[in-house]
mmCIF file of C-alpha atoms in Angstrom:
data_model
loop_
_atom_site.group_PDB
_atom_site.id
_atom_site.type_symbol
_atom_site.label_atom_id
_atom_site.label_comp_id
_atom_site.label_asym_id
_atom_site.label_seq_id
_atom_site.Cartn_x
_atom_site.Cartn_y
_atom_site.Cartn_z
ATOM 1 C CA UNK A 1 10.083 19.387 -9.514
ATOM 2 C CA UNK A 2 9.648 16.049 -7.510
ATOM 3 C CA UNK A 3 12.696 13.804 -7.953
ATOM 4 C CA UNK A 4 12.334 9.896 -7.042
ATOM 5 C CA UNK A 5 15.407 7.955 -5.272
ATOM 6 C CA UNK A 6 15.063 4.004 -5.187
ATOM 7 C CA UNK A 7 16.556 2.413 -2.526
ATOM 8 C CA UNK A 8 16.539 -1.282 -1.764
ATOM 9 C CA UNK A 9 16.609 -2.235 2.012
ATOM 10 C CA UNK A 10 16.304 -6.378 3.574
ATOM 11 C CA UNK A 11 14.165 -6.875 6.400
ATOM 12 C CA UNK A 12 16.886 -7.413 8.579
ATOM 13 C CA UNK A 13 18.391 -3.780 7.669
ATOM 14 C CA UNK A 14 15.182 -2.349 8.298
ATOM 15 C CA UNK A 15 14.873 -3.790 11.859
ATOM 16 C CA UNK A 16 18.490 -2.427 12.375
ATOM 17 C CA UNK A 17 18.106 0.865 11.531
ATOM 18 C CA UNK A 18 15.005 1.266 13.632
ATOM 19 C CA UNK A 19 16.910 0.116 16.835
ATOM 20 C CA UNK A 20 19.517 2.473 15.696
ATOM 21 C CA UNK A 21 17.617 5.158 15.837
ATOM 22 C CA UNK A 22 15.097 3.907 18.808
ATOM 23 C CA UNK A 23 12.092 3.970 16.619
ATOM 24 C CA UNK A 24 10.391 0.661 17.145
ATOM 25 C CA UNK A 25 8.024 0.111 14.317
ATOM 26 C CA UNK A 26 9.214 2.843 12.366
ATOM 27 C CA UNK A 27 8.919 0.796 9.039
ATOM 28 C CA UNK A 28 5.461 -0.681 9.845
ATOM 29 C CA UNK A 29 7.246 -4.349 9.102
ATOM 30 C CA UNK A 30 7.133 -7.221 11.019
ATOM 31 C CA UNK A 31 10.034 -9.720 11.026
ATOM 32 C CA UNK A 32 8.416 -12.930 9.519
ATOM 33 C CA UNK A 33 8.542 -15.572 12.187
ATOM 34 C CA UNK A 34 9.937 -17.899 9.360
ATOM 35 C CA UNK A 35 12.494 -15.343 8.410
ATOM 36 C CA UNK A 36 16.534 -16.782 8.141
ATOM 37 C CA UNK A 37 18.647 -15.242 10.762
ATOM 38 C CA UNK A 38 21.677 -12.503 10.002
ATOM 39 C CA UNK A 39 24.600 -14.448 9.005
ATOM 40 C CA UNK A 40 26.868 -15.341 11.884
ATOM 41 C CA UNK A 41 29.515 -12.769 12.044
ATOM 42 C CA UNK A 42 27.606 -10.198 9.952
ATOM 43 C CA UNK A 43 26.167 -6.850 10.965
ATOM 44 C CA UNK A 44 23.626 -5.502 8.596
ATOM 45 C CA UNK A 45 24.188 -1.737 9.282
ATOM 46 C CA UNK A 46 28.275 -2.752 8.066
ATOM 47 C CA UNK A 47 26.477 -3.662 5.194
ATOM 48 C CA UNK A 48 24.895 -0.329 4.431
ATOM 49 C CA UNK A 49 27.860 1.363 5.344
ATOM 50 C CA UNK A 50 29.557 -0.746 2.215
ATOM 51 C CA UNK A 51 26.808 0.192 0.281
ATOM 52 C CA UNK A 52 27.733 3.933 1.207
ATOM 53 C CA UNK A 53 23.883 4.496 3.089
ATOM 54 C CA UNK A 54 25.359 4.342 6.465
ATOM 55 C CA UNK A 55 28.554 7.165 6.525
ATOM 56 C CA UNK A 56 30.627 6.863 9.457
ATOM 57 C CA UNK A 57 32.081 10.530 11.082
ATOM 58 C CA UNK A 58 35.793 11.107 12.669
ATOM 59 C CA UNK A 59 34.288 9.741 15.874
ATOM 60 C CA UNK A 60 32.848 6.176 14.531
ATOM 61 C CA UNK A 61 29.389 7.164 14.761
ATOM 62 C CA UNK A 62 27.309 6.210 12.109
ATOM 63 C CA UNK A 63 24.923 8.943 9.897
ATOM 64 C CA UNK A 64 22.628 8.324 7.286
ATOM 65 C CA UNK A 65 23.611 9.350 3.788
ATOM 66 C CA UNK A 66 21.218 12.351 2.268
ATOM 67 C CA UNK A 67 19.108 9.395 0.582
ATOM 68 C CA UNK A 68 18.896 7.204 3.296
ATOM 69 C CA UNK A 69 18.192 10.351 5.371
ATOM 70 C CA UNK A 70 15.191 11.925 3.583
ATOM 71 C CA UNK A 71 13.227 8.236 3.348
ATOM 72 C CA UNK A 72 13.981 8.208 7.390
ATOM 73 C CA UNK A 73 12.422 11.680 7.786
ATOM 74 C CA UNK A 74 9.593 11.120 5.059
ATOM 75 C CA UNK A 75 8.615 7.946 6.419
ATOM 76 C CA UNK A 76 8.727 9.223 10.353
ATOM 77 C CA UNK A 77 6.644 12.156 9.213
ATOM 78 C CA UNK A 78 3.929 10.502 7.214
ATOM 79 C CA UNK A 79 0.414 11.323 7.947
ATOM 80 C CA UNK A 80 -1.483 8.801 5.905
ATOM 81 C CA UNK A 81 -1.157 5.235 4.702
ATOM 82 C CA UNK A 82 -2.542 3.581 2.413
ATOM 83 C CA UNK A 83 -1.651 -0.338 1.902
ATOM 84 C CA UNK A 84 -2.821 -1.668 -1.554
ATOM 85 C CA UNK A 85 -2.719 -5.538 -1.794
ATOM 86 C CA UNK A 86 -2.831 -6.836 -5.425
ATOM 87 C CA UNK A 87 -3.628 -10.411 -6.559
ATOM 88 C CA UNK A 88 -4.660 -11.980 -9.895
ATOM 89 C CA UNK A 89 -7.872 -13.360 -8.523
ATOM 90 C CA UNK A 90 -10.108 -13.142 -5.094
ATOM 91 C CA UNK A 91 -10.401 -16.721 -4.585
ATOM 92 C CA UNK A 92 -7.400 -18.793 -2.825
ATOM 93 C CA UNK A 93 -3.798 -17.672 -2.057
ATOM 94 C CA UNK A 94 -1.835 -16.712 -5.186
ATOM 95 C CA UNK A 95 0.965 -14.402 -6.100
ATOM 96 C CA UNK A 96 0.243 -11.134 -4.564
ATOM 97 C CA UNK A 97 2.176 -7.704 -4.305
ATOM 98 C CA UNK A 98 1.937 -5.074 -1.855
ATOM 99 C CA UNK A 99 2.436 -1.548 -1.436
ATOM 100 C CA UNK A 100 2.755 0.772 1.402
ATOM 101 C CA UNK A 101 1.931 4.468 0.070
ATOM 102 C CA UNK A 102 2.520 7.248 2.888
ATOM 103 C CA UNK A 103 2.001 10.915 2.306
ATOM 104 C CA UNK A 104 1.439 13.714 4.087
ATOM 105 C CA UNK A 105 5.272 14.402 5.184
ATOM 106 C CA UNK A 106 8.490 15.454 4.025
ATOM 107 C CA UNK A 107 7.925 13.534 0.624
ATOM 108 C CA UNK A 108 5.586 10.729 -0.650
ATOM 109 C CA UNK A 109 7.321 6.995 -0.436
ATOM 110 C CA UNK A 110 5.969 4.016 -2.339
ATOM 111 C CA UNK A 111 7.410 0.596 -0.427
ATOM 112 C CA UNK A 112 7.235 -2.367 -2.132
ATOM 113 C CA UNK A 113 7.172 -4.990 0.423
ATOM 114 C CA UNK A 114 8.881 -7.960 0.072
ATOM 115 C CA UNK A 115 11.047 -10.863 1.765
ATOM 116 C CA UNK A 116 13.862 -10.326 1.958
ATOM 117 C CA UNK A 117 14.235 -7.171 0.073
ATOM 118 C CA UNK A 118 12.133 -3.991 0.066
ATOM 119 C CA UNK A 119 11.870 -1.264 -2.498
ATOM 120 C CA UNK A 120 11.226 2.308 -1.658
ATOM 121 C CA UNK A 121 10.738 5.167 -4.431
ATOM 122 C CA UNK A 122 10.635 8.576 -2.588
ATOM 123 C CA UNK A 123 9.682 11.547 -4.497
ATOM 124 C CA UNK A 124 10.905 13.815 -1.912
ATOM 125 C CA UNK A 125 9.749 16.849 -3.557
ATOM 126 C CA UNK A 126 6.237 15.517 -3.976
ATOM 127 C CA UNK A 127 3.800 15.491 -1.045
ATOM 128 C CA UNK A 128 0.353 15.760 -3.092
ATOM 129 C CA UNK A 129 0.733 12.986 -5.437
ATOM 130 C CA UNK A 130 -1.164 10.116 -3.572
ATOM 131 C CA UNK A 131 -4.247 9.999 -5.792
ATOM 132 C CA UNK A 132 -2.168 10.079 -8.589
ATOM 133 C CA UNK A 133 0.031 7.304 -7.479
ATOM 134 C CA UNK A 134 -2.773 5.038 -6.522
ATOM 135 C CA UNK A 135 -4.529 5.385 -9.680
ATOM 136 C CA UNK A 136 -0.970 4.308 -11.537
ATOM 137 C CA UNK A 137 -0.719 1.372 -8.950
ATOM 138 C CA UNK A 138 -4.311 0.492 -9.699
ATOM 139 C CA UNK A 139 -3.905 1.185 -13.472
ATOM 140 C CA UNK A 140 -8.011 0.397 -14.296
ATOM 141 C CA UNK A 141 -8.601 -0.779 -17.727
ATOM 142 C CA UNK A 142 -10.426 1.543 -19.968
ATOM 143 C CA UNK A 143 -13.759 1.460 -20.793
ATOM 144 C CA UNK A 144 -17.459 2.494 -19.991
ATOM 145 C CA UNK A 145 -18.275 -0.350 -17.706
ATOM 146 C CA UNK A 146 -21.659 -2.115 -17.674
ATOM 147 C CA UNK A 147 -23.695 -0.058 -16.183
ATOM 148 C CA UNK A 148 -27.223 -1.773 -15.165
ATOM 149 C CA UNK A 149 -28.772 -2.654 -12.084
ATOM 150 C CA UNK A 150 -26.528 -5.366 -10.979
ATOM 151 C CA UNK A 151 -25.213 -4.641 -7.820
ATOM 152 C CA UNK A 152 -23.717 -7.538 -4.649
ATOM 153 C CA UNK A 153 -23.843 -6.989 -0.804
ATOM 154 C CA UNK A 154 -21.519 -8.067 1.511
ATOM 155 C CA UNK A 155 -18.866 -8.194 3.817
ATOM 156 C CA UNK A 156 -15.376 -7.043 3.183
ATOM 157 C CA UNK A 157 -13.840 -10.497 4.374
ATOM 158 C CA UNK A 158 -15.861 -12.597 2.286
ATOM 159 C CA UNK A 159 -14.981 -10.171 -0.997
ATOM 160 C CA UNK A 160 -14.264 -13.621 -3.056
ATOM 161 C CA UNK A 161 -17.585 -14.308 -2.913
ATOM 162 C CA UNK A 162 -18.961 -11.226 -3.708
ATOM 163 C CA UNK A 163 -18.490 -11.126 -7.448
ATOM 164 C CA UNK A 164 -18.711 -13.718 -9.509
ATOM 165 C CA UNK A 165 -15.394 -14.067 -11.319
ATOM 166 C CA UNK A 166 -15.886 -13.441 -15.057
ATOM 167 C CA UNK A 167 -15.231 -16.992 -17.064
ATOM 168 C CA UNK A 168 -11.946 -14.967 -18.417
ATOM 169 C CA UNK A 169 -10.786 -14.197 -14.983
ATOM 170 C CA UNK A 170 -9.721 -11.171 -13.370
ATOM 171 C CA UNK A 171 -6.947 -9.237 -14.751
ATOM 172 C CA UNK A 172 -5.897 -7.335 -11.752
ATOM 173 C CA UNK A 173 -7.993 -7.364 -8.016
ATOM 174 C CA UNK A 174 -6.769 -4.118 -5.872
ATOM 175 C CA UNK A 175 -7.604 -4.052 -2.511
ATOM 176 C CA UNK A 176 -6.723 -0.431 -0.543
ATOM 177 C CA UNK A 177 -7.180 0.177 2.805
ATOM 178 C CA UNK A 178 -6.121 4.100 4.178
ATOM 179 C CA UNK A 179 -5.523 4.837 7.860
ATOM 180 C CA UNK A 180 -4.384 8.247 8.785
ATOM 181 C CA UNK A 181 -1.656 9.355 11.862
ATOM 182 C CA UNK A 182 1.809 8.537 12.483
ATOM 183 C CA UNK A 183 0.842 5.093 13.887
ATOM 184 C CA UNK A 184 -1.687 4.953 10.873
ATOM 185 C CA UNK A 185 -1.229 1.208 10.380
ATOM 186 C CA UNK A 186 -3.277 0.063 13.291
ATOM 187 C CA UNK A 187 -6.283 1.923 12.121
ATOM 188 C CA UNK A 188 -8.762 1.418 8.906
ATOM 189 C CA UNK A 189 -10.251 5.124 7.942
ATOM 190 C CA UNK A 190 -11.426 3.758 4.776
ATOM 191 C CA UNK A 191 -11.296 0.826 2.329
ATOM 192 C CA UNK A 192 -11.884 0.269 -1.452
ATOM 193 C CA UNK A 193 -11.539 -2.577 -3.676
ATOM 194 C CA UNK A 194 -11.213 -2.412 -7.576
ATOM 195 C CA UNK A 195 -11.896 -5.532 -9.648
ATOM 196 C CA UNK A 196 -10.699 -5.575 -13.176
ATOM 197 C CA UNK A 197 -11.601 -8.232 -15.884
ATOM 198 C CA UNK A 198 -10.343 -6.032 -18.456
ATOM 199 C CA UNK A 199 -11.991 -3.612 -20.667
ATOM 200 C CA UNK A 200 -15.658 -2.571 -19.663
ATOM 201 C CA UNK A 201 -15.352 -4.971 -16.878
ATOM 202 C CA UNK A 202 -14.533 -2.754 -13.918
ATOM 203 C CA UNK A 203 -16.153 -3.359 -10.181
ATOM 204 C CA UNK A 204 -15.954 -1.249 -7.338
ATOM 205 C CA UNK A 205 -16.271 -2.337 -4.174
ATOM 206 C CA UNK A 206 -17.059 0.297 -1.138
ATOM 207 C CA UNK A 207 -18.472 0.712 2.246
ATOM 208 C CA UNK A 208 -21.934 1.754 2.862
ATOM 209 C CA UNK A 209 -24.046 1.720 6.007
ATOM 210 C CA UNK A 210 -25.184 -1.891 6.627
ATOM 211 C CA UNK A 211 -26.643 -3.578 9.476
ATOM 212 C CA UNK A 212 -23.895 -4.281 12.387
ATOM 213 C CA UNK A 213 -21.988 -7.691 12.214
ATOM 214 C CA UNK A 214 -19.531 -8.851 14.501
ATOM 215 C CA UNK A 215 -17.857 -10.952 11.657
ATOM 216 C CA UNK A 216 -16.654 -10.408 8.114
ATOM 217 C CA UNK A 217 -15.807 -7.001 8.653
ATOM 218 C CA UNK A 218 -17.525 -3.500 7.038
ATOM 219 C CA UNK A 219 -20.435 -4.477 5.071
ATOM 220 C CA UNK A 220 -19.270 -3.176 1.219
ATOM 221 C CA UNK A 221 -21.424 -2.655 -1.903
ATOM 222 C CA UNK A 222 -19.949 -3.928 -5.574
ATOM 223 C CA UNK A 223 -21.336 -1.997 -8.630
ATOM 224 C CA UNK A 224 -20.164 -2.068 -12.092
ATOM 225 C CA UNK A 225 -17.792 0.907 -12.641
ATOM 226 C CA UNK A 226 -16.095 2.929 -15.761
ATOM 227 C CA UNK A 227 -12.727 3.425 -15.905
ATOM 228 C CA UNK A 228 -13.413 7.874 -14.886
ATOM 229 C CA UNK A 229 -15.686 6.108 -11.745
ATOM 230 C CA UNK A 230 -12.777 4.168 -10.423
ATOM 231 C CA UNK A 231 -10.321 6.871 -11.346
ATOM 232 C CA UNK A 232 -12.704 9.693 -9.187
ATOM 233 C CA UNK A 233 -12.900 6.887 -6.423
ATOM 234 C CA UNK A 234 -9.171 6.538 -6.155
ATOM 235 C CA UNK A 235 -9.187 10.029 -5.802
ATOM 236 C CA UNK A 236 -11.746 10.031 -3.022
ATOM 237 C CA UNK A 237 -9.945 7.977 -1.053
ATOM 238 C CA UNK A 238 -6.796 9.636 -1.166
ATOM 239 C CA UNK A 239 -8.185 12.997 -0.284
ATOM 240 C CA UNK A 240 -10.599 11.980 2.572
ATOM 241 C CA UNK A 241 -10.994 8.668 4.585
ATOM 242 C CA UNK A 242 -14.505 7.872 3.982
ATOM 243 C CA UNK A 243 -14.764 6.923 -0.150
ATOM 244 C CA UNK A 244 -18.235 5.574 -0.266
ATOM 245 C CA UNK A 245 -20.793 6.069 -2.459
ATOM 246 C CA UNK A 246 -23.089 9.228 -2.020
#
């Protein structure tokens, strides 16, 4: 049985921990160029001591608490990272939510990226629930879709122009990028997008072997899909780096 532990850490605390562990890039979170500097005279590590996430020993050395230690170990040992970026539209800037889901190590980590506070949910006893976690994040609307011959081809970078936005707008647009390896965030091994306009209005966007191009990213195809097909595609992305249509 898995147990979920939730921790909240600021960007400065994440970097201070990485420096203390001599593990630059541990969290995969760059410090934004416009991020405010820590308040003069404050130490991010001291704040973690106050919150009980770091514990000093008799010699004054700082050691992670059980919960923080488990999180660091799960992040450090992960083999698969799926970035999930979600917005309410494919066109133009707007509010967005970004999760990094890390799996294949000592636990499954859902990292909701934020500034200045990042939220981590660790399922320490769960290493094989990546697919279920992706389905829960995407939360596709129910329905049988609108099957037919409609199909749109284009480039991943031009996702906003690929499928005409419905009159009522999109309920949620989810873009998922999978990377494998301990430095997985630097290399994309699979991608998928789900455009959700509500019941019976789902689109799947997947890679296909299109013509080579130096611009616009991978060739993709968008097709109407049922909720079951979306769920199956998310499971395929979790289990294999290439979830493209057969």
